[in-house]
mmCIF file of C-alpha atoms in Angstrom:
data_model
loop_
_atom_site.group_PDB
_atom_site.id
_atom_site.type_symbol
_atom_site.label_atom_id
_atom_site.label_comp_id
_atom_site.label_asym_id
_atom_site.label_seq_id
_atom_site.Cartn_x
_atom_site.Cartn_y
_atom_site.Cartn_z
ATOM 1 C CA UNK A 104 156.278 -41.633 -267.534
ATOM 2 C CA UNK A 105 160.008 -41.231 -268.542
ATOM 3 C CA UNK A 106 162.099 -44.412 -268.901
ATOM 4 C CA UNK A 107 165.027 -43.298 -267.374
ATOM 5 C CA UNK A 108 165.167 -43.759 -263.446
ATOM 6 C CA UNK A 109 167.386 -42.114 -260.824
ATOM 7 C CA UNK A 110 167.802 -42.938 -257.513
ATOM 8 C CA UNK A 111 167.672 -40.882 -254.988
ATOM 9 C CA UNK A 112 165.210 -38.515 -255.950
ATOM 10 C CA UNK A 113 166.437 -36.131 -252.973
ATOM 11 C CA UNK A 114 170.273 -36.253 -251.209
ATOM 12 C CA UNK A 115 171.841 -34.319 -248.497
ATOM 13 C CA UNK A 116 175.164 -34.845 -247.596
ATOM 14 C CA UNK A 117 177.989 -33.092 -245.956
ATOM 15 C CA UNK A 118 180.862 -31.424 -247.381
ATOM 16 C CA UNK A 119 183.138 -34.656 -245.990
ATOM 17 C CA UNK A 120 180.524 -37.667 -247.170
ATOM 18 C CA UNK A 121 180.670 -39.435 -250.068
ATOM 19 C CA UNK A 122 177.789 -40.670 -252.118
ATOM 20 C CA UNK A 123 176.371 -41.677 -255.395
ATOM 21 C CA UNK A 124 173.544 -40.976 -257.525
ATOM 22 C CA UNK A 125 172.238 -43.887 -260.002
ATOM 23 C CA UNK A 126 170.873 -43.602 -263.390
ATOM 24 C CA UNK A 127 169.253 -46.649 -264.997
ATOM 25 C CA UNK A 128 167.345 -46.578 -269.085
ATOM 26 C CA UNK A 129 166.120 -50.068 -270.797
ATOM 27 C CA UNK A 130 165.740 -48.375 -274.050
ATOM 28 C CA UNK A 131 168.600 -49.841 -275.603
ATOM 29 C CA UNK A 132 170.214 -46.101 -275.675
ATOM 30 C CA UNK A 133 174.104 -45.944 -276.180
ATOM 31 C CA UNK A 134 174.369 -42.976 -275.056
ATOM 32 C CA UNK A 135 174.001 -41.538 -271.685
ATOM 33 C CA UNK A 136 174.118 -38.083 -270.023
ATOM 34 C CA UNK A 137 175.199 -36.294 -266.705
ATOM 35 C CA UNK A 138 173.551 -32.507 -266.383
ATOM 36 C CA UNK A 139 173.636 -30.322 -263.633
ATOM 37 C CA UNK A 140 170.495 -28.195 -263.339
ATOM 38 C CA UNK A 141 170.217 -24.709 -261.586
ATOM 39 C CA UNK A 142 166.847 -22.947 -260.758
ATOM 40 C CA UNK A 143 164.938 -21.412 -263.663
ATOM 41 C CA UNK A 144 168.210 -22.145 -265.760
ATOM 42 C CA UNK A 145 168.883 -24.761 -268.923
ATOM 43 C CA UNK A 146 170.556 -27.980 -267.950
ATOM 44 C CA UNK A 147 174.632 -27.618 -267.990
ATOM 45 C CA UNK A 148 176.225 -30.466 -269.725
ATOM 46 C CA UNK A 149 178.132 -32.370 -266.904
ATOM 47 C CA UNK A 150 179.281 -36.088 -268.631
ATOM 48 C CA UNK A 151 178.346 -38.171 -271.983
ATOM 49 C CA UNK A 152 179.124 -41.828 -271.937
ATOM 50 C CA UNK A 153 179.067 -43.244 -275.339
ATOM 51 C CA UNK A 154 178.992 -47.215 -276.010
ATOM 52 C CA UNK A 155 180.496 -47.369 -272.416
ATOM 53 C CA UNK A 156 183.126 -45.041 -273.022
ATOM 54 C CA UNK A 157 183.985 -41.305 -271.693
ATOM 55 C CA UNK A 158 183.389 -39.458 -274.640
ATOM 56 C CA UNK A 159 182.643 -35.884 -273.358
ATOM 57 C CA UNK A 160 183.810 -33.937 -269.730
ATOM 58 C CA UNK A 161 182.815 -30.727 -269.627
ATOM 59 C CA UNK A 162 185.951 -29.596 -267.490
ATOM 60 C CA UNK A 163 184.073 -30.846 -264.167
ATOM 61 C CA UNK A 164 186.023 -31.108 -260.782
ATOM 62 C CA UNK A 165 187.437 -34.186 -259.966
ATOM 63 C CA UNK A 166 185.044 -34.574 -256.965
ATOM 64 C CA UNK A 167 181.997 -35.542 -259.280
ATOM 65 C CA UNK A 168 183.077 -38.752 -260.927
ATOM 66 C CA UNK A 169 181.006 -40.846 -263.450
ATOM 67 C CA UNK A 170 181.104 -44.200 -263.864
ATOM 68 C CA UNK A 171 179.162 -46.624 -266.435
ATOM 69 C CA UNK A 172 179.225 -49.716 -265.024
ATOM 70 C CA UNK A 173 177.111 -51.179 -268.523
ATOM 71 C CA UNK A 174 174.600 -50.072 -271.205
ATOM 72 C CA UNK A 175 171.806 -49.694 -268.699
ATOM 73 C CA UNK A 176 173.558 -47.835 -265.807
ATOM 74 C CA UNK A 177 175.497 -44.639 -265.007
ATOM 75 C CA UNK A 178 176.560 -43.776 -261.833
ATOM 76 C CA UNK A 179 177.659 -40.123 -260.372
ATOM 77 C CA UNK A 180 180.105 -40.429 -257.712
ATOM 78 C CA UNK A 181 180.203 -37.568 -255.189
ATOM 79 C CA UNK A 182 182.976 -36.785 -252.342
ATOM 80 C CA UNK A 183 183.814 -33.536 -251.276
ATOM 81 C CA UNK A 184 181.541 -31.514 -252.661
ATOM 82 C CA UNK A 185 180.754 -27.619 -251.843
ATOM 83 C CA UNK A 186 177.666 -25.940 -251.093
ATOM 84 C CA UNK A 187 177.955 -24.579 -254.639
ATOM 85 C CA UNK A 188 177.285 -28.232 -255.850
ATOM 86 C CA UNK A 189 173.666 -27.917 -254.831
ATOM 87 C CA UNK A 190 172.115 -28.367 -257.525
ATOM 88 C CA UNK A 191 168.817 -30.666 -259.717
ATOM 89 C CA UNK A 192 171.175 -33.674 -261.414
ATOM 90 C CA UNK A 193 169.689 -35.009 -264.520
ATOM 91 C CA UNK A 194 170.646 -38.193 -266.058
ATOM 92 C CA UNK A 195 169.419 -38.471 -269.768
ATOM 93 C CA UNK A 196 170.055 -41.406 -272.703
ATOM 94 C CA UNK A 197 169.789 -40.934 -276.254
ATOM 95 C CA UNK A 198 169.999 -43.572 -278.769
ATOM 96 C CA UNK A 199 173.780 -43.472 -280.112
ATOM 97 C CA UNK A 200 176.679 -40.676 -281.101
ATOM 98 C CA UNK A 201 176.509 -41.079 -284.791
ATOM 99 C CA UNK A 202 177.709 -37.624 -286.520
ATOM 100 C CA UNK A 203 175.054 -35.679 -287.816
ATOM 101 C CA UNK A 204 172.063 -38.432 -286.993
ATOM 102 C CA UNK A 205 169.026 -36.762 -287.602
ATOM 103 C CA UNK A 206 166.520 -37.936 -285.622
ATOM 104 C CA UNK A 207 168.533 -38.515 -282.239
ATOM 105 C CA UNK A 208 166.570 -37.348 -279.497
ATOM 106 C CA UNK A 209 167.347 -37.169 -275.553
ATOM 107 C CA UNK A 210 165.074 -38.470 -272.630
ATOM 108 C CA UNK A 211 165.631 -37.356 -269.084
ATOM 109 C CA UNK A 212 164.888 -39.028 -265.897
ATOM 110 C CA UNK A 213 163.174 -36.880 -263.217
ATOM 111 C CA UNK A 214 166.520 -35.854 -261.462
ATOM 112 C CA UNK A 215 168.188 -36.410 -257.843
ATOM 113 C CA UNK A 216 167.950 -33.450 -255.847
ATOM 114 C CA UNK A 217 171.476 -32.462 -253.636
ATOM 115 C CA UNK A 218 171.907 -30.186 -251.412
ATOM 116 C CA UNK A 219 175.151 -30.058 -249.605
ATOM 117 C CA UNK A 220 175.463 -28.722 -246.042
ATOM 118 C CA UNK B 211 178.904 -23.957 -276.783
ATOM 119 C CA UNK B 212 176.290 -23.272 -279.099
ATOM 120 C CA UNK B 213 173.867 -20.523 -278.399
ATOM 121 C CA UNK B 214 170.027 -21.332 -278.538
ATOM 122 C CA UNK B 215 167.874 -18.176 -277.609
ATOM 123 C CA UNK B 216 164.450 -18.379 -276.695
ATOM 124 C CA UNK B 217 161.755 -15.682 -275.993
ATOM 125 C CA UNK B 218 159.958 -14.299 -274.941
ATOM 126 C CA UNK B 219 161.898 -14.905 -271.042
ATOM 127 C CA UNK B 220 158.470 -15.361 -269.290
ATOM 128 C CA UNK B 221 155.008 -14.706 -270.421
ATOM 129 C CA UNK B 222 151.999 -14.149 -267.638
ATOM 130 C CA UNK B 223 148.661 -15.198 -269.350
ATOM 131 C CA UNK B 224 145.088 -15.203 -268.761
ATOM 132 C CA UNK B 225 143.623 -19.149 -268.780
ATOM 133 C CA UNK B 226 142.367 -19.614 -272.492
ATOM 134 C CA UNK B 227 144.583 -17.788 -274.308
ATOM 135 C CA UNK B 228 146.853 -19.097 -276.843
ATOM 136 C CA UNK B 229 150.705 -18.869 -276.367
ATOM 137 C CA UNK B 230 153.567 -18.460 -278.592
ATOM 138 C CA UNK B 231 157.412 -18.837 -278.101
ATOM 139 C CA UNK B 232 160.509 -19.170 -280.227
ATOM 140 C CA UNK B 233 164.269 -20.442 -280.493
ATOM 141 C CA UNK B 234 166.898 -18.734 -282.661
ATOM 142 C CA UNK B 235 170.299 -20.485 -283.587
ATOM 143 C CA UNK B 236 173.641 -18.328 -284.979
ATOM 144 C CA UNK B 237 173.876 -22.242 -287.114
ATOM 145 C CA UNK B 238 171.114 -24.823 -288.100
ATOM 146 C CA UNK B 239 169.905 -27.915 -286.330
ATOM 147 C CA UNK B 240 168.976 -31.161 -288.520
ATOM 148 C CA UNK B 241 166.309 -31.810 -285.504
ATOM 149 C CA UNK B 242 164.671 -29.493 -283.124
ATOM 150 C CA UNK B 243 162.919 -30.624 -279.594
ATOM 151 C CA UNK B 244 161.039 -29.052 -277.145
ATOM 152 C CA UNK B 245 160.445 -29.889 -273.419
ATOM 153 C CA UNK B 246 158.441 -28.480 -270.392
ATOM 154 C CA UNK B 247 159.885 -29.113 -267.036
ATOM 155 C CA UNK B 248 157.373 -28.360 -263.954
ATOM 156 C CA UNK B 249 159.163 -27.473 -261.010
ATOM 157 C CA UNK B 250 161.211 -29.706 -259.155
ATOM 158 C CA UNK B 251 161.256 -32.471 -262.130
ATOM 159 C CA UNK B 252 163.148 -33.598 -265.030
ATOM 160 C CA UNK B 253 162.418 -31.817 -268.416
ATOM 161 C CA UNK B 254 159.316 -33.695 -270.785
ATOM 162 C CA UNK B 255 159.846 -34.365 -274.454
ATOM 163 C CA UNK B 256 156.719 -32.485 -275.897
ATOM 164 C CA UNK B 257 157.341 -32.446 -279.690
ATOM 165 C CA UNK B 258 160.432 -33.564 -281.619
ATOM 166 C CA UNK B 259 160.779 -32.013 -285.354
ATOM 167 C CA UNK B 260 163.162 -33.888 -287.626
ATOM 168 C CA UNK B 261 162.752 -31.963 -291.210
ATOM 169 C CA UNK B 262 163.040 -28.059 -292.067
ATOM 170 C CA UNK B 263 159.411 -26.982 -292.515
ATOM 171 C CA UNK B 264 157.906 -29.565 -290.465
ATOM 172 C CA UNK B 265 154.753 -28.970 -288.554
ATOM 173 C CA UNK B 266 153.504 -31.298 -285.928
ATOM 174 C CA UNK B 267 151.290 -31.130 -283.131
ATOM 175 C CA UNK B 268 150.827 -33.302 -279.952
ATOM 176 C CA UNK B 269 147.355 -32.645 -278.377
ATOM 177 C CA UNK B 270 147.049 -28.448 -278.190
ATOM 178 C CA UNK B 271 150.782 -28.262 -278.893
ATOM 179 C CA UNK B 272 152.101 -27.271 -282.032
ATOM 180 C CA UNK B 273 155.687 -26.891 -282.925
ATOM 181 C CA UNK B 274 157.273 -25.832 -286.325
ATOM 182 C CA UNK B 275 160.748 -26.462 -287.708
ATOM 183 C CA UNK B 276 161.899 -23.401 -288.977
ATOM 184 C CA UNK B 277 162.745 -23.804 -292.845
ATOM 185 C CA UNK B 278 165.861 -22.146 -292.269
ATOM 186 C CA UNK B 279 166.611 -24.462 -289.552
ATOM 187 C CA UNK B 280 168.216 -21.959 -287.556
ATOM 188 C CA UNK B 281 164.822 -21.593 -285.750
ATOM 189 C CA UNK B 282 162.073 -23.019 -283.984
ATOM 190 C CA UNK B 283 158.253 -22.246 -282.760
ATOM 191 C CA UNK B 284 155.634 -23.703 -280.105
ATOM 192 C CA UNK B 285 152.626 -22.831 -280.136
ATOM 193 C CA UNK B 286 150.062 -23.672 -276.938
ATOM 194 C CA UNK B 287 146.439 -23.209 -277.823
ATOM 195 C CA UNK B 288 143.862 -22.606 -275.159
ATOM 196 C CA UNK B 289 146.124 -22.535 -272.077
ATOM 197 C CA UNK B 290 145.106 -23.965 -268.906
ATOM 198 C CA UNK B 291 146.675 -23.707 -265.246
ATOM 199 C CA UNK B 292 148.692 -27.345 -265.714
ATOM 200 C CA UNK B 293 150.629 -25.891 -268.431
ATOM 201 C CA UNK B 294 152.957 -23.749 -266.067
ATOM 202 C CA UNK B 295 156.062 -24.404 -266.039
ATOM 203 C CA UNK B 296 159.311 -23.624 -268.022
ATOM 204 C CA UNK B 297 159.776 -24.412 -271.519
ATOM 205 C CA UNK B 298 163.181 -25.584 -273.629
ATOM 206 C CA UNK B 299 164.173 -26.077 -276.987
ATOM 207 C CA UNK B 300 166.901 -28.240 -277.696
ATOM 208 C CA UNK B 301 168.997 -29.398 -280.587
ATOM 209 C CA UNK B 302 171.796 -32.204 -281.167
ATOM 210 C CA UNK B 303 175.098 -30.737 -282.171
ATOM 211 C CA UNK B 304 176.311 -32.313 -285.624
ATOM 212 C CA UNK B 305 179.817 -33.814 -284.339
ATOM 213 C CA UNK B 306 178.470 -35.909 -281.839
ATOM 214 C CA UNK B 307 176.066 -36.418 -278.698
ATOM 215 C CA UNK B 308 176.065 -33.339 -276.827
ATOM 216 C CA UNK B 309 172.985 -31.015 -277.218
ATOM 217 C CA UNK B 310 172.025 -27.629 -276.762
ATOM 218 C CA UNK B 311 169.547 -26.036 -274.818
ATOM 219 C CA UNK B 312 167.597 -22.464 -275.408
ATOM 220 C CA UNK B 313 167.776 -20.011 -272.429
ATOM 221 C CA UNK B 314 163.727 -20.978 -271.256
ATOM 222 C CA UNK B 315 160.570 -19.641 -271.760
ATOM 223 C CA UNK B 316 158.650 -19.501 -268.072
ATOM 224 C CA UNK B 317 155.085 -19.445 -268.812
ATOM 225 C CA UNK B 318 152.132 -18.889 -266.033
ATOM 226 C CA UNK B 319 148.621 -19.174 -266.271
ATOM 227 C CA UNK B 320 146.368 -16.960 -264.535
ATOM 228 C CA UNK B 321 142.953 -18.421 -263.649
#
């Protein structure tokens, strides 16, 4: 069973709502990921909160916006969204953002479904 | 971003036979994973490889660390129908914590 939980596991909202997703990991991982997930494709690189901190955006529209309210939690903030945006989120933590670290290794929750209408 | 390629796309096989698949990098990789994601879920660490040359297996998985480390290989041995699904390799990039993922391998299993 992966250790990293979102919540909800399926969302459908309207182009006008505004919603969250929730990531939470009691590894003791510094690092923490946003992907967004297309059918039958790899996971696109969304967010990476290191320590706390913003350390990667991947040039994603202002409606998605991440949050990390500590270590344990990440949050995806949705408003606005297009139809486009439907999509399988995945949240992920690894352990930290040394340079170079061999070893460092990612672990994804089981994603949050969306589907905007 | 870095390109990881994987093949073979998609591979249709008979129950009981053994499967192979690879992942190419243009630049090496100081740790190679790989991950099967069923439909509908997140992706599943299988096998994580740490050291050029490195073979290491996880039940009927096997999964090699290419000793140019600009590759990868998993190997499934005596395939049965739960290991459908879609297969990634994956790799850290060296300035920091982002990480790459190969193209997919689909895999079914015909009864």
């Amino acid at each position: 069973d992966t250790e990293v939980t979102q919540t909800p596991k399926h969302l459908v909202m309207g182009m006008t709502n505004k919603k969250s997703l929730k990531c939470e990991q009691h590894m003791g991982h510094r690092a923490m990921y946003w992907y967004k997930q297309k059918a039958k494709k790899p996971p696109e690189l969304m967010f990476v909160y290191s320590y706390e901190k913003l350390s990667i955006n991947e040039s994603v529209p202002s409606r998605f916006s991440p949050e990390c309210p500590n270590s344990s939690l990440l949050n995806l903030h949705l408003h606005a969204l297009q139809p486009e945006d439907s999509a399988l989120y995945l949240c992920a933590s690894s352990q930290d953002s040394v340079r170079g670290r061999t070893g460092n290794t990612i672990y994804f929750g089981e994603g949050s479904w969306l589907t905007v209408v | 971003g870095q390109q990881l390629n994987q093949s073979p796309q998609s591979m249709f096989i008979q129950e009981g036979e053994d499967v192979s698949m690879n992942c190419t990098s243009s630049s090496i990789f100081n740790t190679w994973l790989w991950y099967k994601q069923d439909p509908g879920e997140g992706p599943v660490l299988l096998i994580a490889l740490y050291k050029a040359g490195e073979l290491t297996s996880n039940g009927r998985l096997t999964a090699q660390f290419g000793i140019t480390r600009k590759d990868s290989f998993l190997n499934i041995s005596a395939s049965i129908p739960s290991d459908v699904g879609i297969y990634f390799c994956a790799g850290p990039s060296n300035t920091g914590n982002q990480f790459y993922f190969g193209t997919g391998t689909s895999l079914t299993v015909i009864p």
